[in-house]
Amino acid sequence: MHFKKSVLKNHLLYSIITLMAIAMLFPITAFAQAYVQTWDLVDSGKHLDYDGNSTYMSYINTGPATWNAYKSGVIRKDSAFVVEDVYVSDVNASNGWAGMTYSSGKIELNTYYMSGYSNSKKQNVATHELGHALGLDHSTSTDVMDAAITGHTSTQALSQNDKDSYDAAYNNY
């Protein structure tokens, strides 16, 4: 009987050590969720070229830095040598949204709400709408792509959801 307990203990110890070794070889990684739309405004060269006449173009012009810091050179300001993929303009309406991106190649920033926002919230809206143009959908409250207006605007604020969503969208370009 004593022999059986000893063998059982050794077998159990061997099993635990084996499972720990397997876990070290194949670690379980927690992945964030990817939130991707069925459309994007990125051209066949994997670029999103933008232009516009919005009151908030300074924020739109700053927004690409957030996304381009993660995937360099995707978002570019339109030039005489390229055709714009998205045009940014203003709308003034009490409709509940600060910005809207359309699959037709248009971003509208709503002066009705934007005029009362802090600079960080204006930047968040512009960066967020560029995210939609890249093909990202709304995600969670810790993300630039959260449906609510937040202060998330910089590359440090890109969450794992934002990055995973961008990766998934980029694979569709």
PDB file of C-alpha atoms in Angstrom:
ATOM      1  CA  MET A   1       0.000   0.000   0.000  1.00  0.00           C
ATOM      2  CA  HIS A   2       2.810   2.387   0.853  1.00  0.00           C
ATOM      3  CA  PHE A   3       4.346   1.659  -2.553  1.00  0.00           C
ATOM      4  CA  LYS A   4       1.149   2.629  -4.373  1.00  0.00           C
ATOM      5  CA  LYS A   5       0.901   6.014  -2.596  1.00  0.00           C
ATOM      6  CA  SER A   6       4.490   6.801  -3.465  1.00  0.00           C
ATOM      7  CA  VAL A   7       3.962   5.877  -7.132  1.00  0.00           C
ATOM      8  CA  LEU A   8       0.784   7.935  -7.202  1.00  0.00           C
ATOM      9  CA  LYS A   9       2.575  10.957  -5.691  1.00  0.00           C
ATOM     10  CA  ASN A  10       5.400  10.638  -8.214  1.00  0.00           C
ATOM     11  CA  HIS A  11       2.941  10.301 -11.072  1.00  0.00           C
ATOM     12  CA  LEU A  12       1.012  13.370  -9.898  1.00  0.00           C
ATOM     13  CA  LEU A  13       4.223  15.375  -9.498  1.00  0.00           C
ATOM     14  CA  TYR A  14       5.384  14.291 -12.965  1.00  0.00           C
ATOM     15  CA  SER A  15       2.020  15.328 -14.445  1.00  0.00           C
ATOM     16  CA  ILE A  16       2.158  18.761 -12.826  1.00  0.00           C
ATOM     17  CA  ILE A  17       5.720  19.347 -14.033  1.00  0.00           C
ATOM     18  CA  THR A  18       4.742  18.242 -17.552  1.00  0.00           C
ATOM     19  CA  LEU A  19       1.745  20.599 -17.629  1.00  0.00           C
ATOM     20  CA  MET A  20       3.903  23.485 -16.385  1.00  0.00           C
ATOM     21  CA  ALA A  21       6.470  22.806 -19.118  1.00  0.00           C
ATOM     22  CA  ILE A  22       3.742  22.731 -21.777  1.00  0.00           C
ATOM     23  CA  ALA A  23       2.303  25.987 -20.426  1.00  0.00           C
ATOM     24  CA  MET A  24       5.731  27.607 -20.693  1.00  0.00           C
ATOM     25  CA  LEU A  25       6.115  26.451 -24.293  1.00  0.00           C
ATOM     26  CA  PHE A  26       2.603  27.498 -25.279  1.00  0.00           C
ATOM     27  CA  PRO A  27       1.561  30.406 -23.074  1.00  0.00           C
ATOM     28  CA  ILE A  28      -2.070  31.378 -23.035  1.00  0.00           C
ATOM     29  CA  THR A  29      -2.344  34.995 -24.137  1.00  0.00           C
ATOM     30  CA  ALA A  30      -5.374  37.138 -23.503  1.00  0.00           C
ATOM     31  CA  PHE A  31      -6.341  38.832 -26.736  1.00  0.00           C
ATOM     32  CA  ALA A  32      -8.305  42.010 -27.024  1.00  0.00           C
ATOM     33  CA  GLN A  33     -11.376  42.187 -29.191  1.00  0.00           C
ATOM     34  CA  ALA A  34     -11.154  43.437 -32.780  1.00  0.00           C
ATOM     35  CA  TYR A  35     -13.971  45.762 -33.817  1.00  0.00           C
ATOM     36  CA  VAL A  36     -14.104  46.134 -37.604  1.00  0.00           C
ATOM     37  CA  GLN A  37     -16.740  47.611 -39.925  1.00  0.00           C
ATOM     38  CA  THR A  38     -17.796  46.004 -43.194  1.00  0.00           C
ATOM     39  CA  TRP A  39     -16.279  48.962 -45.108  1.00  0.00           C
ATOM     40  CA  ASP A  40     -13.299  51.311 -45.042  1.00  0.00           C
ATOM     41  CA  LEU A  41     -12.090  54.295 -47.075  1.00  0.00           C
ATOM     42  CA  VAL A  42      -8.518  53.091 -47.580  1.00  0.00           C
ATOM     43  CA  ASP A  43      -7.465  52.930 -51.245  1.00  0.00           C
ATOM     44  CA  SER A  44      -5.869  49.989 -53.058  1.00  0.00           C
ATOM     45  CA  GLY A  45      -2.397  51.328 -52.203  1.00  0.00           C
ATOM     46  CA  LYS A  46      -3.230  50.958 -48.479  1.00  0.00           C
ATOM     47  CA  HIS A  47      -3.459  54.725 -47.971  1.00  0.00           C
ATOM     48  CA  LEU A  48      -6.179  56.956 -46.638  1.00  0.00           C
ATOM     49  CA  ASP A  49      -5.749  60.368 -48.266  1.00  0.00           C
ATOM     50  CA  TYR A  50      -7.852  63.151 -46.758  1.00  0.00           C
ATOM     51  CA  ASP A  51      -8.704  66.776 -47.395  1.00  0.00           C
ATOM     52  CA  GLY A  52     -11.463  69.119 -46.322  1.00  0.00           C
ATOM     53  CA  ASN A  53     -12.726  72.519 -45.324  1.00  0.00           C
ATOM     54  CA  SER A  54     -13.888  71.805 -41.762  1.00  0.00           C
ATOM     55  CA  THR A  55     -13.465  74.375 -39.026  1.00  0.00           C
ATOM     56  CA  TYR A  56     -11.685  71.567 -37.178  1.00  0.00           C
ATOM     57  CA  MET A  57      -9.082  70.659 -39.816  1.00  0.00           C
ATOM     58  CA  SER A  58      -6.273  71.315 -37.313  1.00  0.00           C
ATOM     59  CA  TYR A  59      -7.596  68.385 -35.264  1.00  0.00           C
ATOM     60  CA  ILE A  60      -8.031  66.241 -38.369  1.00  0.00           C
ATOM     61  CA  ASN A  61      -4.449  67.128 -39.365  1.00  0.00           C
ATOM     62  CA  THR A  62      -3.204  65.998 -35.929  1.00  0.00           C
ATOM     63  CA  GLY A  63      -5.295  62.795 -35.832  1.00  0.00           C
ATOM     64  CA  PRO A  64      -3.168  60.795 -38.301  1.00  0.00           C
ATOM     65  CA  ALA A  65      -0.203  60.930 -35.906  1.00  0.00           C
ATOM     66  CA  THR A  66      -2.044  58.623 -33.505  1.00  0.00           C
ATOM     67  CA  TRP A  67      -2.815  55.995 -36.123  1.00  0.00           C
ATOM     68  CA  ASN A  68       0.404  56.439 -38.139  1.00  0.00           C
ATOM     69  CA  ALA A  69       2.524  55.967 -35.012  1.00  0.00           C
ATOM     70  CA  TYR A  70       1.142  52.426 -34.945  1.00  0.00           C
ATOM     71  CA  LYS A  71       1.081  51.787 -38.728  1.00  0.00           C
ATOM     72  CA  SER A  72       3.307  54.318 -40.408  1.00  0.00           C
ATOM     73  CA  GLY A  73       2.193  56.280 -43.454  1.00  0.00           C
ATOM     74  CA  VAL A  74      -1.323  54.914 -43.933  1.00  0.00           C
ATOM     75  CA  ILE A  75      -3.149  58.217 -43.390  1.00  0.00           C
ATOM     76  CA  ARG A  76      -1.875  61.083 -45.549  1.00  0.00           C
ATOM     77  CA  LYS A  77      -3.000  64.607 -46.346  1.00  0.00           C
ATOM     78  CA  ASP A  78      -4.240  64.879 -49.905  1.00  0.00           C
ATOM     79  CA  SER A  79      -1.894  66.365 -52.471  1.00  0.00           C
ATOM     80  CA  ALA A  80      -1.985  67.326 -56.127  1.00  0.00           C
ATOM     81  CA  PHE A  81      -0.600  63.871 -56.926  1.00  0.00           C
ATOM     82  CA  VAL A  82      -3.245  61.717 -55.225  1.00  0.00           C
ATOM     83  CA  VAL A  83      -7.024  61.577 -55.225  1.00  0.00           C
ATOM     84  CA  GLU A  84      -8.592  62.074 -51.812  1.00  0.00           C
ATOM     85  CA  ASP A  85     -10.296  59.083 -50.247  1.00  0.00           C
ATOM     86  CA  VAL A  86     -12.186  61.126 -47.668  1.00  0.00           C
ATOM     87  CA  TYR A  87     -13.340  64.749 -47.485  1.00  0.00           C
ATOM     88  CA  VAL A  88     -13.947  66.429 -44.116  1.00  0.00           C
ATOM     89  CA  SER A  89     -16.621  69.100 -43.766  1.00  0.00           C
ATOM     90  CA  ASP A  90     -18.888  70.590 -41.109  1.00  0.00           C
ATOM     91  CA  VAL A  91     -22.546  70.226 -40.296  1.00  0.00           C
ATOM     92  CA  ASN A  92     -24.529  72.084 -37.634  1.00  0.00           C
ATOM     93  CA  ALA A  93     -27.352  69.981 -36.230  1.00  0.00           C
ATOM     94  CA  SER A  94     -28.812  69.004 -32.861  1.00  0.00           C
ATOM     95  CA  ASN A  95     -28.789  65.311 -33.730  1.00  0.00           C
ATOM     96  CA  GLY A  96     -26.815  63.662 -30.901  1.00  0.00           C
ATOM     97  CA  TRP A  97     -23.496  63.061 -32.666  1.00  0.00           C
ATOM     98  CA  ALA A  98     -20.299  65.100 -32.826  1.00  0.00           C
ATOM     99  CA  GLY A  99     -18.871  63.398 -35.890  1.00  0.00           C
ATOM    100  CA  MET A 100     -19.999  60.994 -38.574  1.00  0.00           C
ATOM    101  CA  THR A 101     -18.032  59.020 -41.165  1.00  0.00           C
ATOM    102  CA  TYR A 102     -19.834  57.791 -44.252  1.00  0.00           C
ATOM    103  CA  SER A 103     -18.877  54.895 -46.516  1.00  0.00           C
ATOM    104  CA  SER A 104     -19.253  57.321 -49.423  1.00  0.00           C
ATOM    105  CA  GLY A 105     -15.991  59.027 -48.431  1.00  0.00           C
ATOM    106  CA  LYS A 106     -17.174  61.834 -46.204  1.00  0.00           C
ATOM    107  CA  ILE A 107     -16.508  62.814 -42.598  1.00  0.00           C
ATOM    108  CA  GLU A 108     -18.788  65.427 -41.049  1.00  0.00           C
ATOM    109  CA  LEU A 109     -17.860  67.180 -37.823  1.00  0.00           C
ATOM    110  CA  ASN A 110     -20.818  68.711 -36.024  1.00  0.00           C
ATOM    111  CA  THR A 111     -20.159  72.313 -34.999  1.00  0.00           C
ATOM    112  CA  TYR A 112     -23.321  72.259 -32.859  1.00  0.00           C
ATOM    113  CA  TYR A 113     -21.498  70.068 -30.308  1.00  0.00           C
ATOM    114  CA  MET A 114     -17.828  70.471 -31.216  1.00  0.00           C
ATOM    115  CA  SER A 115     -17.821  74.223 -30.494  1.00  0.00           C
ATOM    116  CA  GLY A 116     -18.384  73.516 -26.791  1.00  0.00           C
ATOM    117  CA  TYR A 117     -15.783  70.764 -26.411  1.00  0.00           C
ATOM    118  CA  SER A 118     -12.329  70.996 -24.884  1.00  0.00           C
ATOM    119  CA  ASN A 119      -9.353  70.641 -27.227  1.00  0.00           C
ATOM    120  CA  SER A 120      -8.768  67.049 -26.093  1.00  0.00           C
ATOM    121  CA  LYS A 121     -12.385  66.108 -26.840  1.00  0.00           C
ATOM    122  CA  LYS A 122     -12.204  67.791 -30.263  1.00  0.00           C
ATOM    123  CA  GLN A 123      -9.027  65.835 -30.943  1.00  0.00           C
ATOM    124  CA  ASN A 124     -10.692  62.633 -29.787  1.00  0.00           C
ATOM    125  CA  VAL A 125     -13.620  63.139 -32.174  1.00  0.00           C
ATOM    126  CA  ALA A 126     -11.298  63.824 -35.137  1.00  0.00           C
ATOM    127  CA  THR A 127      -9.038  60.851 -34.339  1.00  0.00           C
ATOM    128  CA  HIS A 128     -12.073  58.621 -33.758  1.00  0.00           C
ATOM    129  CA  GLU A 129     -13.672  59.539 -37.093  1.00  0.00           C
ATOM    130  CA  LEU A 130     -10.391  58.838 -38.899  1.00  0.00           C
ATOM    131  CA  GLY A 131     -10.513  55.430 -37.197  1.00  0.00           C
ATOM    132  CA  HIS A 132     -13.900  54.809 -38.827  1.00  0.00           C
ATOM    133  CA  ALA A 133     -12.415  55.794 -42.201  1.00  0.00           C
ATOM    134  CA  LEU A 134      -9.731  53.144 -41.541  1.00  0.00           C
ATOM    135  CA  GLY A 135     -12.524  50.586 -41.078  1.00  0.00           C
ATOM    136  CA  LEU A 136     -12.664  50.430 -37.283  1.00  0.00           C
ATOM    137  CA  ASP A 137     -15.986  50.128 -35.510  1.00  0.00           C
ATOM    138  CA  HIS A 138     -17.047  51.297 -32.034  1.00  0.00           C
ATOM    139  CA  SER A 139     -15.465  49.427 -29.163  1.00  0.00           C
ATOM    140  CA  THR A 140     -15.162  49.864 -25.402  1.00  0.00           C
ATOM    141  CA  SER A 141     -14.735  52.741 -22.981  1.00  0.00           C
ATOM    142  CA  THR A 142     -10.951  52.425 -22.750  1.00  0.00           C
ATOM    143  CA  ASP A 143     -10.458  52.947 -26.479  1.00  0.00           C
ATOM    144  CA  VAL A 144     -10.130  55.809 -28.963  1.00  0.00           C
ATOM    145  CA  MET A 145     -12.922  54.001 -30.829  1.00  0.00           C
ATOM    146  CA  ASP A 146     -15.326  54.101 -27.878  1.00  0.00           C
ATOM    147  CA  ALA A 147     -18.714  55.428 -28.998  1.00  0.00           C
ATOM    148  CA  ALA A 148     -18.604  58.062 -26.230  1.00  0.00           C
ATOM    149  CA  ILE A 149     -16.388  61.133 -26.496  1.00  0.00           C
ATOM    150  CA  THR A 150     -13.307  60.667 -24.344  1.00  0.00           C
ATOM    151  CA  GLY A 151      -9.867  62.194 -23.982  1.00  0.00           C
ATOM    152  CA  HIS A 152      -8.170  59.199 -25.656  1.00  0.00           C
ATOM    153  CA  THR A 153      -6.160  60.694 -28.505  1.00  0.00           C
ATOM    154  CA  SER A 154      -2.476  59.830 -28.343  1.00  0.00           C
ATOM    155  CA  THR A 155      -0.513  56.730 -29.290  1.00  0.00           C
ATOM    156  CA  GLN A 156      -0.207  55.989 -25.582  1.00  0.00           C
ATOM    157  CA  ALA A 157      -4.006  55.928 -25.422  1.00  0.00           C
ATOM    158  CA  LEU A 158      -4.379  53.384 -28.230  1.00  0.00           C
ATOM    159  CA  SER A 159      -5.688  50.398 -26.370  1.00  0.00           C
ATOM    160  CA  GLN A 160      -5.080  46.803 -27.339  1.00  0.00           C
ATOM    161  CA  ASN A 161      -8.628  46.816 -28.777  1.00  0.00           C
ATOM    162  CA  ASP A 162      -7.735  49.815 -30.978  1.00  0.00           C
ATOM    163  CA  LYS A 163      -4.546  48.105 -32.164  1.00  0.00           C
ATOM    164  CA  ASP A 164      -6.167  44.709 -32.739  1.00  0.00           C
ATOM    165  CA  SER A 165      -9.045  46.367 -34.593  1.00  0.00           C
ATOM    166  CA  TYR A 166      -6.618  48.314 -36.762  1.00  0.00           C
ATOM    167  CA  ASP A 167      -4.630  45.143 -37.465  1.00  0.00           C
ATOM    168  CA  ALA A 168      -7.792  43.299 -38.495  1.00  0.00           C
ATOM    169  CA  ALA A 169      -9.002  46.184 -40.668  1.00  0.00           C
ATOM    170  CA  TYR A 170      -5.540  46.541 -42.253  1.00  0.00           C
ATOM    171  CA  ASN A 171      -5.639  42.876 -43.273  1.00  0.00           C
ATOM    172  CA  ASN A 172      -8.784  43.666 -45.277  1.00  0.00           C
ATOM    173  CA  TYR A 173      -7.223  46.491 -47.314  1.00  0.00           C
TER     174      TYR A 173
END
